[in-house]
mmCIF file of C-alpha atoms in Angstrom:
data_model
loop_
_atom_site.group_PDB
_atom_site.id
_atom_site.type_symbol
_atom_site.label_atom_id
_atom_site.label_comp_id
_atom_site.label_asym_id
_atom_site.label_seq_id
_atom_site.Cartn_x
_atom_site.Cartn_y
_atom_site.Cartn_z
ATOM 1 C CA MET A 1 0.114 -0.140 -0.150
ATOM 2 C CA LEU A 2 1.351 3.522 -0.855
ATOM 3 C CA ALA A 3 1.213 5.999 1.587
ATOM 4 C CA PHE A 4 -0.109 9.338 1.427
ATOM 5 C CA PRO A 5 1.704 12.246 2.508
ATOM 6 C CA ALA A 6 0.332 14.508 5.049
ATOM 7 C CA ILE A 7 0.978 18.265 3.411
ATOM 8 C CA ASP A 8 -0.412 20.791 5.107
ATOM 9 C CA PRO A 9 -3.074 22.706 2.829
ATOM 10 C CA ILE A 10 -1.691 26.026 4.181
ATOM 11 C CA ILE A 11 1.607 27.529 2.252
ATOM 12 C CA VAL A 12 1.700 30.626 4.384
ATOM 13 C CA GLU A 13 0.277 31.995 7.168
ATOM 14 C CA ILE A 14 0.260 35.556 8.353
ATOM 15 C CA GLY A 15 -1.839 36.357 11.015
ATOM 16 C CA PRO A 16 -5.227 35.837 9.651
ATOM 17 C CA PHE A 17 -4.316 35.690 6.194
ATOM 18 C CA ALA A 18 -3.470 32.502 4.802
ATOM 19 C CA ILE A 19 -2.449 31.042 1.246
ATOM 20 C CA ARG A 20 -3.603 27.617 0.327
ATOM 21 C CA TRP A 21 -2.020 25.177 -1.684
ATOM 22 C CA TYR A 22 -5.634 25.282 -3.566
ATOM 23 C CA ALA A 23 -5.285 28.767 -4.661
ATOM 24 C CA LEU A 24 -2.332 28.776 -5.859
ATOM 25 C CA ALA A 25 -3.395 25.734 -7.933
ATOM 26 C CA TYR A 26 -6.113 28.101 -8.998
ATOM 27 C CA ILE A 27 -3.825 31.078 -9.837
ATOM 28 C CA SER A 28 -0.863 28.803 -11.548
ATOM 29 C CA GLY A 29 -3.250 27.451 -13.883
ATOM 30 C CA LEU A 30 -4.830 30.831 -14.860
ATOM 31 C CA ILE A 31 -1.692 32.575 -15.189
ATOM 32 C CA LEU A 32 -0.108 30.100 -17.000
ATOM 33 C CA GLY A 33 -3.036 29.450 -19.313
ATOM 34 C CA TRP A 34 -3.382 32.939 -20.151
ATOM 35 C CA ARG A 35 0.213 33.035 -21.341
ATOM 36 C CA TYR A 36 -0.355 30.127 -23.505
ATOM 37 C CA MET A 37 -3.180 31.650 -25.041
ATOM 38 C CA LEU A 38 -1.416 34.596 -25.577
ATOM 39 C CA ARG A 39 1.411 32.347 -27.377
ATOM 40 C CA LEU A 40 -1.509 31.055 -29.552
ATOM 41 C CA THR A 41 -2.854 34.451 -30.812
ATOM 42 C CA GLY A 42 -0.113 34.451 -33.659
ATOM 43 C CA ASP A 43 -1.115 31.052 -34.864
ATOM 44 C CA LEU A 44 -4.664 32.543 -35.446
ATOM 45 C CA PRO A 45 -6.022 33.637 -39.085
ATOM 46 C CA LEU A 46 -6.205 37.310 -39.696
ATOM 47 C CA ARG A 47 -8.870 39.333 -40.371
ATOM 48 C CA GLU A 48 -9.869 43.181 -41.821
ATOM 49 C CA VAL A 49 -10.786 45.477 -39.271
ATOM 50 C CA GLN A 50 -12.119 49.571 -39.457
ATOM 51 C CA VAL A 51 -10.441 51.731 -37.678
ATOM 52 C CA MET A 52 -10.728 55.361 -37.027
ATOM 53 C CA GLY A 53 -7.235 57.240 -37.383
ATOM 54 C CA GLU A 54 -6.559 60.367 -35.523
ATOM 55 C CA ASP A 55 -7.451 62.373 -38.770
ATOM 56 C CA GLY A 56 -10.925 61.089 -38.546
ATOM 57 C CA LYS A 57 -10.455 58.679 -41.645
ATOM 58 C CA ALA A 58 -11.364 54.820 -41.486
ATOM 59 C CA THR A 59 -8.463 52.905 -42.317
ATOM 60 C CA THR A 60 -8.180 49.014 -42.619
ATOM 61 C CA VAL A 61 -6.106 46.820 -40.533
ATOM 62 C CA ARG A 62 -5.469 43.131 -40.206
ATOM 63 C CA GLU A 63 -5.380 41.979 -36.943
ATOM 64 C CA PRO A 64 -5.590 38.147 -35.552
ATOM 65 C CA ILE A 65 -9.387 36.763 -35.185
ATOM 66 C CA VAL A 66 -8.790 36.918 -31.196
ATOM 67 C CA SER A 67 -6.445 40.036 -30.469
ATOM 68 C CA ARG A 68 -4.054 39.839 -27.415
ATOM 69 C CA LEU A 69 -5.654 42.599 -26.042
ATOM 70 C CA ALA A 70 -8.888 40.227 -25.741
ATOM 71 C CA VAL A 71 -7.000 37.170 -24.448
ATOM 72 C CA ASP A 72 -5.915 39.491 -21.490
ATOM 73 C CA ASP A 73 -9.699 40.345 -20.902
ATOM 74 C CA PHE A 74 -11.025 36.986 -21.049
ATOM 75 C CA LEU A 75 -8.420 36.460 -17.720
ATOM 76 C CA VAL A 76 -10.434 38.275 -15.887
ATOM 77 C CA TRP A 77 -13.871 36.913 -17.142
ATOM 78 C CA ALA A 78 -12.228 33.234 -16.773
ATOM 79 C CA THR A 79 -11.319 34.171 -13.149
ATOM 80 C CA ILE A 80 -14.654 35.308 -12.161
ATOM 81 C CA GLY A 81 -16.156 32.321 -13.946
ATOM 82 C CA VAL A 82 -13.936 29.881 -12.441
ATOM 83 C CA VAL A 83 -14.697 31.526 -8.651
ATOM 84 C CA LEU A 84 -18.745 32.021 -8.943
ATOM 85 C CA GLY A 85 -19.468 28.596 -10.890
ATOM 86 C CA GLY A 86 -16.888 26.576 -8.669
ATOM 87 C CA ARG A 87 -18.517 27.973 -5.424
ATOM 88 C CA LEU A 88 -22.097 28.256 -6.652
ATOM 89 C CA GLY A 89 -21.415 24.540 -7.755
ATOM 90 C CA TYR A 90 -20.326 23.683 -4.564
ATOM 91 C CA VAL A 91 -23.125 25.404 -2.854
ATOM 92 C CA LEU A 92 -26.059 23.586 -5.089
ATOM 93 C CA PHE A 93 -24.339 20.267 -5.297
ATOM 94 C CA TYR A 94 -23.411 19.555 -2.122
ATOM 95 C CA LYS A 95 -24.450 21.397 0.782
ATOM 96 C CA PRO A 96 -27.807 23.184 -0.885
ATOM 97 C CA GLY A 97 -29.858 22.537 2.729
ATOM 98 C CA PHE A 98 -27.269 24.134 4.783
ATOM 99 C CA TYR A 99 -26.816 27.135 2.454
ATOM 100 C CA PHE A 100 -30.342 27.763 1.746
ATOM 101 C CA ASP A 101 -30.739 28.249 5.697
ATOM 102 C CA ASN A 102 -27.549 30.205 6.224
ATOM 103 C CA PRO A 103 -27.434 32.256 2.762
ATOM 104 C CA LEU A 104 -24.344 34.179 3.915
ATOM 105 C CA ASN A 105 -22.100 31.144 4.612
ATOM 106 C CA ILE A 106 -22.226 31.181 0.929
ATOM 107 C CA LEU A 107 -20.024 34.136 0.740
ATOM 108 C CA THR A 108 -17.094 32.278 3.452
ATOM 109 C CA VAL A 109 -14.924 30.835 0.665
ATOM 110 C CA TRP A 110 -12.282 31.136 2.709
ATOM 111 C CA GLN A 111 -14.193 28.348 4.917
ATOM 112 C CA GLY A 112 -13.284 26.013 1.649
ATOM 113 C CA GLY A 113 -15.586 24.549 -0.960
ATOM 114 C CA MET A 114 -15.482 24.647 -5.066
ATOM 115 C CA SER A 115 -16.629 21.969 -7.460
ATOM 116 C CA PHE A 116 -14.746 21.294 -10.421
ATOM 117 C CA HIS A 117 -18.028 21.023 -12.633
ATOM 118 C CA GLY A 118 -19.378 24.531 -11.055
ATOM 119 C CA GLY A 119 -15.903 26.120 -12.361
ATOM 120 C CA LEU A 120 -16.335 24.464 -15.603
ATOM 121 C CA LEU A 121 -20.132 25.921 -16.319
ATOM 122 C CA GLY A 122 -18.963 29.101 -15.084
ATOM 123 C CA VAL A 123 -15.999 29.392 -17.404
ATOM 124 C CA CYS A 124 -18.817 28.125 -20.222
ATOM 125 C CA VAL A 125 -20.955 30.777 -19.525
ATOM 126 C CA ALA A 126 -17.940 33.269 -19.249
ATOM 127 C CA THR A 127 -16.548 32.172 -22.448
ATOM 128 C CA LEU A 128 -20.069 32.270 -24.174
ATOM 129 C CA LEU A 129 -20.838 35.987 -22.510
ATOM 130 C CA PHE A 130 -17.332 37.244 -23.626
ATOM 131 C CA CYS A 131 -17.718 35.850 -27.477
ATOM 132 C CA ARG A 132 -21.043 37.550 -27.594
ATOM 133 C CA LYS A 133 -20.123 41.027 -26.263
ATOM 134 C CA ARG A 134 -16.327 40.919 -28.531
ATOM 135 C CA ASP A 135 -17.772 39.854 -31.553
ATOM 136 C CA ILE A 136 -15.367 37.114 -31.478
ATOM 137 C CA PRO A 137 -15.886 33.311 -33.330
ATOM 138 C CA LEU A 138 -16.735 31.237 -30.709
ATOM 139 C CA PHE A 139 -15.322 27.538 -31.951
ATOM 140 C CA THR A 140 -12.196 29.615 -32.612
ATOM 141 C CA PHE A 141 -12.172 30.455 -28.920
ATOM 142 C CA ALA A 142 -13.046 27.435 -27.786
ATOM 143 C CA ASP A 143 -10.281 25.947 -29.571
ATOM 144 C CA MET A 144 -7.894 27.945 -28.207
ATOM 145 C CA LEU A 145 -9.751 27.739 -24.581
ATOM 146 C CA GLY A 146 -9.204 23.641 -24.876
ATOM 147 C CA CYS A 147 -5.320 23.840 -25.524
ATOM 148 C CA THR A 148 -5.366 25.944 -22.326
ATOM 149 C CA ALA A 149 -7.261 23.957 -20.091
ATOM 150 C CA PRO A 150 -5.318 21.016 -19.419
ATOM 151 C CA ILE A 151 -2.780 23.512 -17.636
ATOM 152 C CA GLY A 152 -5.435 24.521 -15.596
ATOM 153 C CA LEU A 153 -6.917 21.048 -14.894
ATOM 154 C CA PHE A 154 -3.336 19.608 -14.081
ATOM 155 C CA PHE A 155 -2.787 21.915 -11.293
ATOM 156 C CA GLY A 156 -5.973 21.689 -9.778
ATOM 157 C CA ARG A 157 -5.745 17.880 -9.685
ATOM 158 C CA ILE A 158 -2.545 18.052 -8.136
ATOM 159 C CA ALA A 159 -4.101 20.556 -5.738
ATOM 160 C CA ASN A 160 -6.175 17.676 -4.835
ATOM 161 C CA PHE A 161 -3.726 15.419 -3.036
ATOM 162 C CA ILE A 162 -3.116 18.558 -0.714
#
């Protein structure tokens, strides 16, 4: 039988503030996924976009279907989707009775409670809304996201053992 190491789930604790391994996994997955997605934008086909110049004249420029700025903005959308979706998934799937009786405890994320499937649904909703708002082809963006998702999944699975 394999011995399972007893690793403290808290990396650093300063007074009431604590950083957990699971939070580090989320942060690492999001940042490394974002960086990889930025690299993927260079491989995308170009599209023509009308841009207003300083002189007030419209100019046509060619840019990737998904710009680097859009990927930067999506990092915020994905973070919100993962955290809100993960927390709501935990509340609805694992302890709905407790949280319906104590709704203010839904906000106590520092006590733990995130779900993978809730986070996945949250990112899916965030992606749909983001692509609609930015007029980005959903399937092109989903292909990029599908390439980056294993990074976050890797760190999340490792953190599950801690």
